[in-house]
XYZ file of C-alpha atoms in Angstrom:
553
model
C -42.534 24.293 10.398
C -42.171 19.860 9.906
C -41.732 20.037 6.161
C -39.847 22.872 6.166
C -37.920 20.792 9.194
C -37.022 18.377 6.878
C -36.862 19.982 4.189
C -33.707 22.240 6.080
C -32.218 19.260 6.995
C -31.776 17.702 4.175
C -30.858 20.205 2.423
C -27.679 20.443 5.474
C -26.660 17.153 4.534
C -27.185 16.817 0.793
C -29.279 13.968 1.017
C -30.782 13.854 -2.043
C -27.892 13.180 -3.770
C -25.446 11.243 -1.183
C -28.961 9.036 -1.052
C -29.103 8.835 -4.798
C -25.351 8.560 -5.473
C -25.336 6.131 -2.098
C -21.768 7.920 -0.637
C -21.099 9.279 2.152
C -23.446 7.093 4.513
C -22.139 9.630 7.929
C -24.628 12.420 6.401
C -27.487 10.234 5.999
C -26.851 9.038 9.520
C -26.650 12.289 10.811
C -29.551 13.398 9.132
C -31.776 10.546 9.841
C -30.098 11.339 14.434
C -31.043 14.716 13.561
C -35.037 14.475 12.534
C -35.638 12.311 15.060
C -37.755 8.460 16.073
C -39.085 7.906 13.056
C -36.092 8.679 10.473
C -33.948 7.345 13.396
C -36.665 3.562 12.978
C -35.931 4.085 8.369
C -32.729 4.277 9.039
C -32.766 1.252 10.938
C -34.866 -0.615 9.048
C -32.584 -0.449 5.815
C -29.745 -1.534 8.009
C -31.169 -4.689 7.722
C -31.949 -4.363 4.448
C -28.431 -4.864 1.717
C -31.560 -5.079 -1.524
C -32.071 -1.240 -0.737
C -28.983 0.253 0.363
C -25.600 -0.497 -0.414
C -23.052 -2.278 2.738
C -21.951 0.400 3.153
C -24.816 2.147 4.537
C -26.094 -1.346 5.694
C -22.621 -0.348 8.190
C -22.844 3.270 9.120
C -27.122 2.920 9.785
C -26.563 0.247 12.457
C -24.499 2.805 14.001
C -28.198 4.225 14.583
C -28.762 4.439 18.564
C -33.094 5.310 19.899
C -32.426 8.570 21.617
C -36.845 8.921 22.748
C -36.861 9.654 26.443
C -38.754 7.569 29.279
C -42.470 8.407 28.946
C -43.343 8.446 32.569
C -45.626 6.213 34.309
C -48.446 8.739 34.601
C -48.557 8.044 30.209
C -47.774 4.475 29.937
C -50.607 5.027 32.783
C -53.322 6.367 30.650
C -52.022 4.879 27.607
C -53.275 1.047 28.632
C -56.428 2.073 30.043
C -57.835 4.117 27.528
C -56.630 1.031 25.052
C -57.847 -2.149 27.088
C -60.402 -0.141 29.337
C -58.350 -1.221 32.423
C -55.847 -0.044 35.595
C -52.867 -1.547 35.559
C -53.564 -1.999 39.117
C -57.015 -4.863 38.772
C -54.889 -6.674 35.997
C -50.641 -7.052 36.934
C -49.901 -7.794 40.873
C -47.140 -6.123 40.524
C -45.712 -3.372 37.781
C -42.399 -2.160 37.540
C -42.770 1.588 36.214
C -39.097 2.362 34.809
C -38.719 0.653 31.382
C -35.748 -1.501 31.093
C -36.077 -0.837 27.192
C -37.215 2.170 25.777
C -37.065 2.574 21.170
C -39.001 4.632 18.842
C -42.527 2.998 18.538
C -42.656 2.443 22.652
C -40.778 1.411 25.621
C -40.905 -2.259 27.072
C -42.106 -2.699 31.338
C -41.238 -5.861 33.561
C -44.725 -7.386 35.286
C -46.249 -10.077 36.703
C -49.688 -10.783 36.056
C -52.224 -11.620 38.849
C -52.074 -15.353 38.069
C -48.216 -15.213 39.564
C -46.480 -15.147 35.634
C -43.980 -13.473 35.118
C -44.277 -10.850 31.960
C -43.293 -8.351 30.101
C -45.199 -4.747 28.798
C -44.458 -3.333 25.914
C -46.336 0.255 25.917
C -46.177 1.823 22.554
C -45.388 6.106 22.771
C -47.986 8.361 22.943
C -49.260 10.136 19.689
C -45.934 8.193 17.363
C -48.475 6.507 15.268
C -49.520 10.800 14.078
C -46.358 11.446 15.014
C -44.879 8.825 11.690
C -47.830 9.194 9.531
C -47.154 13.414 9.354
C -43.219 12.525 8.858
C -44.005 10.097 6.584
C -47.125 12.031 5.161
C -44.156 15.608 4.925
C -41.168 12.587 3.686
C -42.789 11.599 0.795
C -43.292 16.091 -0.429
C -39.055 16.647 0.875
C -38.770 13.564 -1.510
C -40.133 15.729 -4.534
C -36.895 17.187 -4.996
C -35.509 14.395 -6.324
C -36.248 15.518 -10.115
C -33.862 18.752 -9.087
C -31.036 16.075 -9.043
C -29.308 15.213 -12.266
C -29.659 11.285 -13.073
C -26.840 9.576 -11.050
C -29.639 7.318 -8.696
C -27.943 3.859 -8.033
C -31.031 2.676 -5.516
C -34.866 3.411 -6.300
C -35.752 6.009 -3.676
C -39.590 5.442 -4.358
C -38.933 1.330 -3.513
C -36.805 2.330 -0.943
C -40.074 4.868 0.189
C -42.572 2.467 -0.306
C -40.294 -0.709 1.453
C -39.589 1.663 5.233
C -43.682 2.682 4.988
C -44.466 -0.227 5.062
C -42.247 -1.498 7.690
C -43.162 1.316 10.516
C -46.884 1.450 9.611
C -47.544 -2.181 9.673
C -44.992 -2.449 13.369
C -46.356 0.721 14.905
C -49.724 -1.633 14.585
C -48.677 -3.841 17.672
C -52.011 -6.039 16.706
C -49.896 -7.051 13.467
C -46.989 -8.663 16.381
C -49.831 -10.018 18.604
C -50.738 -12.267 15.470
C -47.265 -13.485 13.781
C -46.019 -14.358 17.387
C -49.082 -17.005 18.474
C -48.452 -18.512 15.318
C -44.637 -18.009 15.358
C -45.552 -19.814 18.955
C -47.290 -22.375 17.919
C -45.653 -24.247 14.828
C -41.582 -23.392 16.723
C -41.863 -23.586 20.740
C -40.223 -26.415 22.074
C -38.312 -27.430 18.781
C -36.106 -28.452 19.961
C -33.626 -25.787 21.184
C -36.183 -23.241 20.488
C -38.240 -20.818 22.499
C -41.112 -19.016 22.267
C -42.539 -16.047 24.774
C -46.014 -17.079 25.020
C -48.581 -13.836 23.950
C -51.701 -12.934 25.968
C -53.991 -11.416 23.774
C -56.730 -11.233 25.802
C -54.276 -8.641 27.335
C -52.488 -6.861 23.948
C -54.046 -4.325 22.034
C -53.360 -1.918 18.933
C -50.693 -0.571 20.922
C -50.078 -2.280 23.906
C -47.988 -6.090 23.867
C -47.694 -8.651 27.279
C -45.676 -11.456 26.208
C -44.682 -13.547 29.221
C -40.794 -12.971 30.616
C -37.844 -15.354 28.914
C -34.471 -15.580 30.036
C -30.708 -15.071 29.307
C -29.481 -12.680 27.085
C -28.402 -12.255 23.531
C -26.658 -14.921 21.778
C -24.425 -12.241 20.705
C -23.056 -12.549 23.721
C -22.271 -16.041 24.310
C -20.433 -16.020 20.080
C -18.874 -13.153 21.452
C -16.565 -14.712 24.733
C -13.437 -15.932 23.508
C -12.696 -20.102 23.522
C -11.670 -21.088 26.673
C -7.346 -21.690 27.042
C -8.001 -24.397 27.510
C -7.840 -27.681 24.600
C -10.605 -29.665 25.824
C -12.428 -26.881 26.808
C -11.877 -24.813 23.258
C -13.218 -28.767 21.562
C -16.622 -28.841 23.783
C -16.698 -24.673 23.369
C -16.328 -25.042 19.284
C -18.420 -28.230 19.348
C -20.968 -25.887 20.961
C -20.860 -23.409 18.721
C -21.353 -26.010 16.027
C -25.049 -27.321 16.687
C -26.284 -23.952 18.139
C -25.050 -22.715 13.929
C -26.549 -25.734 13.364
C -29.945 -26.041 15.647
C -30.329 -21.714 13.567
C -30.322 -22.904 10.042
C -32.518 -25.793 10.360
C -35.168 -23.895 12.227
C -35.067 -21.944 9.614
C -34.972 -24.305 6.597
C -38.108 -25.894 8.370
C -39.829 -22.096 8.927
C -38.802 -21.497 5.317
C -40.029 -24.731 3.307
C -42.859 -26.426 5.971
C -44.558 -23.372 7.855
C -43.705 -20.717 5.166
C -44.407 -18.802 7.654
C -40.328 -17.616 8.152
C -39.385 -14.628 10.888
C -37.291 -11.997 8.846
C -35.059 -10.322 11.651
C -34.214 -12.823 13.142
C -30.379 -9.962 15.206
C -28.711 -11.439 17.456
C -30.662 -8.807 19.730
C -34.123 -11.247 18.958
C -32.252 -14.266 19.899
C -31.433 -15.165 23.204
C -28.975 -18.521 24.694
C -30.007 -19.785 28.076
C -28.909 -21.909 29.966
C -30.854 -23.986 32.535
C -29.848 -23.887 35.815
C -28.691 -27.179 36.986
C -30.990 -27.382 39.649
C -33.646 -26.718 37.861
C -34.540 -30.192 36.839
C -35.065 -30.886 40.650
C -37.832 -28.127 41.193
C -41.645 -29.302 40.531
C -42.565 -25.699 39.955
C -39.372 -24.887 37.328
C -41.402 -23.299 34.737
C -39.524 -25.293 31.522
C -39.699 -28.417 30.842
C -36.101 -29.880 30.188
C -36.032 -32.447 27.679
C -33.378 -35.241 28.657
C -32.232 -36.244 24.999
C -31.455 -32.145 24.882
C -28.537 -29.956 25.809
C -28.745 -27.682 29.147
C -29.194 -24.898 27.194
C -32.185 -22.866 24.778
C -32.469 -20.546 22.115
C -35.850 -17.778 21.983
C -36.558 -16.076 19.447
C -38.112 -12.691 20.173
C -40.291 -9.433 18.112
C -42.444 -10.655 16.272
C -43.400 -7.646 13.844
C -40.983 -7.910 10.598
C -42.583 -11.775 9.710
C -42.312 -13.495 5.953
C -45.209 -15.504 4.272
C -45.034 -17.950 1.368
C -47.325 -19.156 -0.728
C -46.263 -23.222 -1.490
C -45.837 -22.550 -5.434
C -42.808 -19.735 -4.184
C -41.400 -22.655 -1.511
C -40.929 -24.953 -4.164
C -38.823 -21.581 -6.198
C -37.057 -20.813 -3.918
C -35.932 -24.735 -2.769
C -35.118 -25.590 -6.809
C -32.595 -21.962 -6.244
C -30.870 -24.357 -3.055
C -30.027 -27.136 -5.457
C -29.215 -24.843 -7.634
C -26.241 -23.638 -6.202
C -25.363 -26.589 -4.821
C -24.779 -27.777 -8.963
C -22.358 -24.584 -9.238
C -23.534 -24.503 -13.402
C -24.227 -20.481 -13.587
C -27.098 -21.000 -16.392
C -28.492 -23.588 -13.416
C -28.933 -21.321 -11.527
C -28.981 -18.393 -13.242
C -32.651 -20.864 -14.339
C -33.861 -21.188 -11.593
C -33.877 -17.368 -10.503
C -35.794 -16.334 -13.222
C -38.956 -18.391 -11.896
C -38.663 -15.776 -8.637
C -37.563 -12.296 -10.284
C -41.114 -10.506 -12.470
C -39.762 -9.213 -15.057
C -40.129 -5.741 -16.039
C -39.052 -5.386 -19.480
C -37.543 -7.638 -22.141
C -34.956 -9.715 -21.088
C -31.975 -11.727 -22.720
C -31.599 -14.780 -20.864
C -28.612 -15.734 -22.471
C -26.787 -12.505 -21.780
C -28.596 -12.579 -18.231
C -27.257 -15.861 -17.664
C -23.672 -15.456 -18.712
C -23.553 -12.173 -16.705
C -24.325 -14.406 -14.000
C -21.795 -16.252 -14.514
C -18.510 -14.395 -14.551
C -20.151 -13.073 -11.283
C -20.763 -15.801 -9.336
C -17.303 -17.725 -10.862
C -15.258 -16.220 -7.010
C -18.214 -16.730 -5.094
C -18.789 -20.678 -6.085
C -15.686 -22.289 -3.838
C -15.930 -19.651 -1.296
C -16.329 -21.056 1.960
C -18.788 -19.541 4.088
C -16.931 -17.111 6.229
C -15.055 -15.175 3.014
C -17.384 -14.103 1.587
C -19.375 -11.314 2.166
C -23.123 -11.605 1.790
C -24.493 -7.663 1.882
C -22.319 -7.417 -0.178
C -22.679 -10.843 -3.096
C -26.524 -9.635 -2.004
C -26.715 -6.001 -2.963
C -24.620 -6.993 -6.556
C -26.966 -9.838 -7.317
C -30.028 -7.883 -7.096
C -27.779 -4.808 -9.121
C -27.415 -7.094 -11.470
C -31.230 -8.077 -11.585
C -31.934 -4.711 -12.009
C -29.177 -4.707 -15.149
C -31.483 -7.330 -16.489
C -34.924 -6.739 -16.237
C -35.408 -9.023 -13.616
C -36.860 -7.982 -9.597
C -37.089 -10.500 -7.535
C -40.472 -10.976 -5.875
C -41.356 -9.077 -2.413
C -40.866 -12.634 -0.153
C -38.025 -13.113 -1.777
C -36.393 -9.657 -1.536
C -37.101 -9.829 2.349
C -36.804 -13.764 2.520
C -32.736 -12.554 1.478
C -32.663 -9.463 3.740
C -33.381 -12.249 6.522
C -31.070 -14.874 6.164
C -28.567 -12.164 5.265
C -29.113 -11.380 9.371
C -28.896 -15.079 10.411
C -25.556 -15.510 8.124
C -23.801 -13.449 9.818
C -25.047 -14.730 13.452
C -24.405 -18.757 12.221
C -20.528 -17.286 10.054
C -19.985 -15.876 13.945
C -20.770 -19.031 15.294
C -19.224 -21.090 13.035
C -17.395 -19.864 10.198
C -16.667 -23.318 8.892
C -20.511 -25.366 8.350
C -21.663 -24.488 5.158
C -24.877 -23.141 5.177
C -25.535 -24.882 1.295
C -24.384 -28.560 3.130
C -27.151 -27.870 5.899
C -30.535 -27.170 3.306
C -29.135 -29.634 0.361
C -30.389 -32.834 2.517
C -33.764 -30.851 3.452
C -34.299 -28.845 -0.574
C -34.153 -32.635 -1.809
C -36.435 -33.839 1.151
C -38.703 -30.926 0.713
C -39.365 -32.105 -3.207
C -39.139 -35.443 -3.058
C -41.663 -34.950 -0.465
C -43.811 -32.865 -3.249
C -42.895 -35.260 -5.897
C -46.102 -37.557 -6.116
C -45.009 -40.462 -7.967
C -49.004 -41.466 -9.204
C -48.888 -39.058 -11.397
C -45.684 -38.281 -12.810
C -46.326 -42.333 -13.701
C -49.281 -41.675 -15.217
C -47.961 -38.576 -17.268
C -44.738 -40.411 -18.633
C -47.096 -42.861 -19.655
C -49.220 -40.550 -21.277
C -46.153 -39.377 -23.057
C -45.204 -42.489 -24.257
C -48.964 -43.145 -25.527
C -48.324 -40.101 -27.671
C -44.616 -40.898 -28.640
C -45.967 -44.564 -30.050
C -48.246 -42.752 -32.161
C -46.268 -39.866 -34.281
C -43.652 -42.679 -34.267
C -45.146 -43.866 -37.547
C -45.522 -40.014 -39.132
C -41.732 -39.090 -39.008
C -40.886 -40.623 -41.972
C -42.818 -39.319 -44.148
C -42.812 -36.093 -42.235
C -39.168 -36.501 -42.762
C -40.074 -36.828 -46.619
C -41.835 -33.888 -47.030
C -38.591 -31.902 -45.611
C -36.203 -33.400 -48.267
C -38.711 -32.254 -50.752
C -38.417 -28.544 -49.503
C -35.387 -28.527 -49.707
C -34.944 -29.774 -52.779
C -37.276 -27.222 -54.284
C -35.546 -24.486 -52.102
C -38.559 -23.577 -50.203
C -36.897 -24.395 -46.942
C -35.910 -21.655 -44.680
C -33.934 -21.167 -41.596
C -34.335 -18.146 -39.032
C -30.789 -17.599 -37.352
C -30.981 -15.461 -33.871
C -27.533 -14.912 -32.287
C -26.052 -12.938 -29.465
C -26.282 -9.910 -29.058
C -28.883 -8.588 -32.554
C -31.283 -6.706 -31.437
C -28.362 -4.433 -29.794
C -26.989 -4.616 -33.118
C -29.794 -3.716 -35.740
C -30.613 -0.626 -33.295
C -26.860 0.516 -34.100
C -27.275 0.115 -37.296
C -30.835 1.636 -37.771
C -28.746 4.250 -35.884
C -25.954 4.754 -38.744
C -28.615 5.169 -40.958
C -30.350 7.213 -39.783
C -27.271 9.906 -39.344
C -26.183 9.489 -42.868
C -29.767 9.846 -43.902
C -29.730 13.468 -41.862
C -25.967 13.978 -43.100
C -27.240 13.839 -46.932
C -30.114 15.469 -45.296
C -27.918 18.336 -43.932
C -25.748 17.792 -47.388
C -28.037 19.211 -48.963
C -29.519 21.983 -47.281
C -26.027 23.441 -46.679
C -25.445 22.945 -50.829
C -28.833 24.614 -51.389
C -28.299 27.761 -49.017
C -25.102 29.063 -49.999
C -26.214 28.091 -53.902
C -28.803 30.967 -52.657
C -26.902 32.944 -50.807
C -24.102 33.694 -53.653
C -27.309 33.819 -57.120
C -29.063 36.033 -54.494
C -27.999 39.612 -55.498
C -30.181 42.022 -55.802
C -32.993 39.542 -54.319
C -33.195 40.189 -50.245
C -36.611 37.608 -49.428
C -34.488 35.039 -51.381
C -31.118 35.354 -49.293
C -32.461 35.360 -46.194
C -34.423 31.771 -47.582
C -30.534 30.853 -47.453
C -29.271 32.773 -44.449
C -32.760 30.271 -42.474
C -30.626 27.095 -44.178
C -27.696 28.094 -42.402
C -29.344 28.716 -39.282
C -31.326 25.100 -39.198
C -28.085 23.324 -40.398
C -26.137 24.643 -37.892
C -29.049 23.913 -34.473
C -29.783 20.188 -35.976
C -25.759 20.172 -36.703
C -25.940 20.611 -32.323
C -28.157 18.657 -31.440
C -26.595 15.729 -32.953
C -23.490 16.729 -30.389
C -25.341 16.572 -27.795
C -27.041 13.995 -28.667
C -23.871 12.337 -29.085
C -22.001 13.637 -25.930
C -25.760 12.406 -23.650
C -24.924 9.246 -25.558
C -20.973 8.950 -24.735
C -21.478 9.441 -20.952
C -24.614 7.688 -19.859
C -22.049 3.958 -22.075
C -19.363 5.391 -19.734
C -22.027 5.125 -15.724
């Protein structure tokens, strides 16, 4: 029944064709909303992936809203008791029966532990794991309809499905978020103006997350607030916004290059802005430290279901990309990109550098506020795919996170360049990685080998001259587009050979038909030759039309 429902909705909204061609995003959004929580969550995940879907789809998917009924308190109690083996009244001094937030995966309640600590409790909806697993399995079956659609895809549907499947299954396993939250707390809590909620693993399970309640409101409210008409206040507000923007970028760079563990979903809803009350410093029991060397406000990270991990070597590669971007040389940028991509086929590096140079030209001298980052990322990834290059999954996740952060930073301070902030950090990072002793040893070895080879250079030069004088020298020259030209020449030669053979068949058939009076067998052979020639000609015409339309696409 559910499979039939999925197929019905897919057909009603022409889902497969629209999604593969990345057209009519409103139809896809309507289909997701009609199919329910699993697909709504899938659309929300895709709205943060400029590497998987086009910017118009990202904008449309961001409108998806959770429309999930709130679970009654009896259901919440049953889930908590089943997961922890304890009753809510035995763990909490107070538990608000009405959730203050509800989403596709679960709902969140305010509560107080027995020791008086204010916490929030995220409890997964009953049977959500079964629902997600079943829907993903059925949707995978429905995707088989793709084979009946012409080759019109501008995205890879299998890649999109696999990524959504992985993200959803990871998100419904709260144990991942528990581990991520504990690690992120250790690395970032009280790092400058940043605070992170504390996870309580004692009360958390696969479907339950308990963490400290945090003050503040979404940073979007702060960023959307208009500047004061008073000139002095407006200047102070701009300074504050610039400080917050730089703090966000510097902390994110630390996550990437120092911790190698970063928040992969830093949208404004997951970052709170909290202005510390003036009276707080005079209250001994106030739970948050207020260092005098910091401003009287804090930024708070939430939601650790989607995090990124980088290996040290990959972090080095990304640092090289940052430094290459600073040079504004497409070739250097291209070389750095090649180091962090997987090759899915033969790569013409010179062609890739040329295409990248043309593409990046309008962006390299643009300000941050002038760049549509989603469009930029989608276009770069498309360019890489055309050249048999595929960004590594960790890099894709980092690019997505960077894009979300870029949008927030641009709103806070449109004149702030992320590269200006990242460049000093990248240089410092590479200096720390530079081992002077090892480099000096390598240099000495190279100098020693060069000293040994130097006396042999005249002898080698004499041998080369002798070979040239004797006419035995040979030089290999390779030019741009050589493989394409050779393939085209080979096709032309093959066509010429086919044409000659066809002409011979037609001429032979004509002679057989003309001289077959009174010999039906010979006549039939001649007619058969005509038919074979006709079929071959039709096939050649169809093949040429296919090449023509494929080239136009």
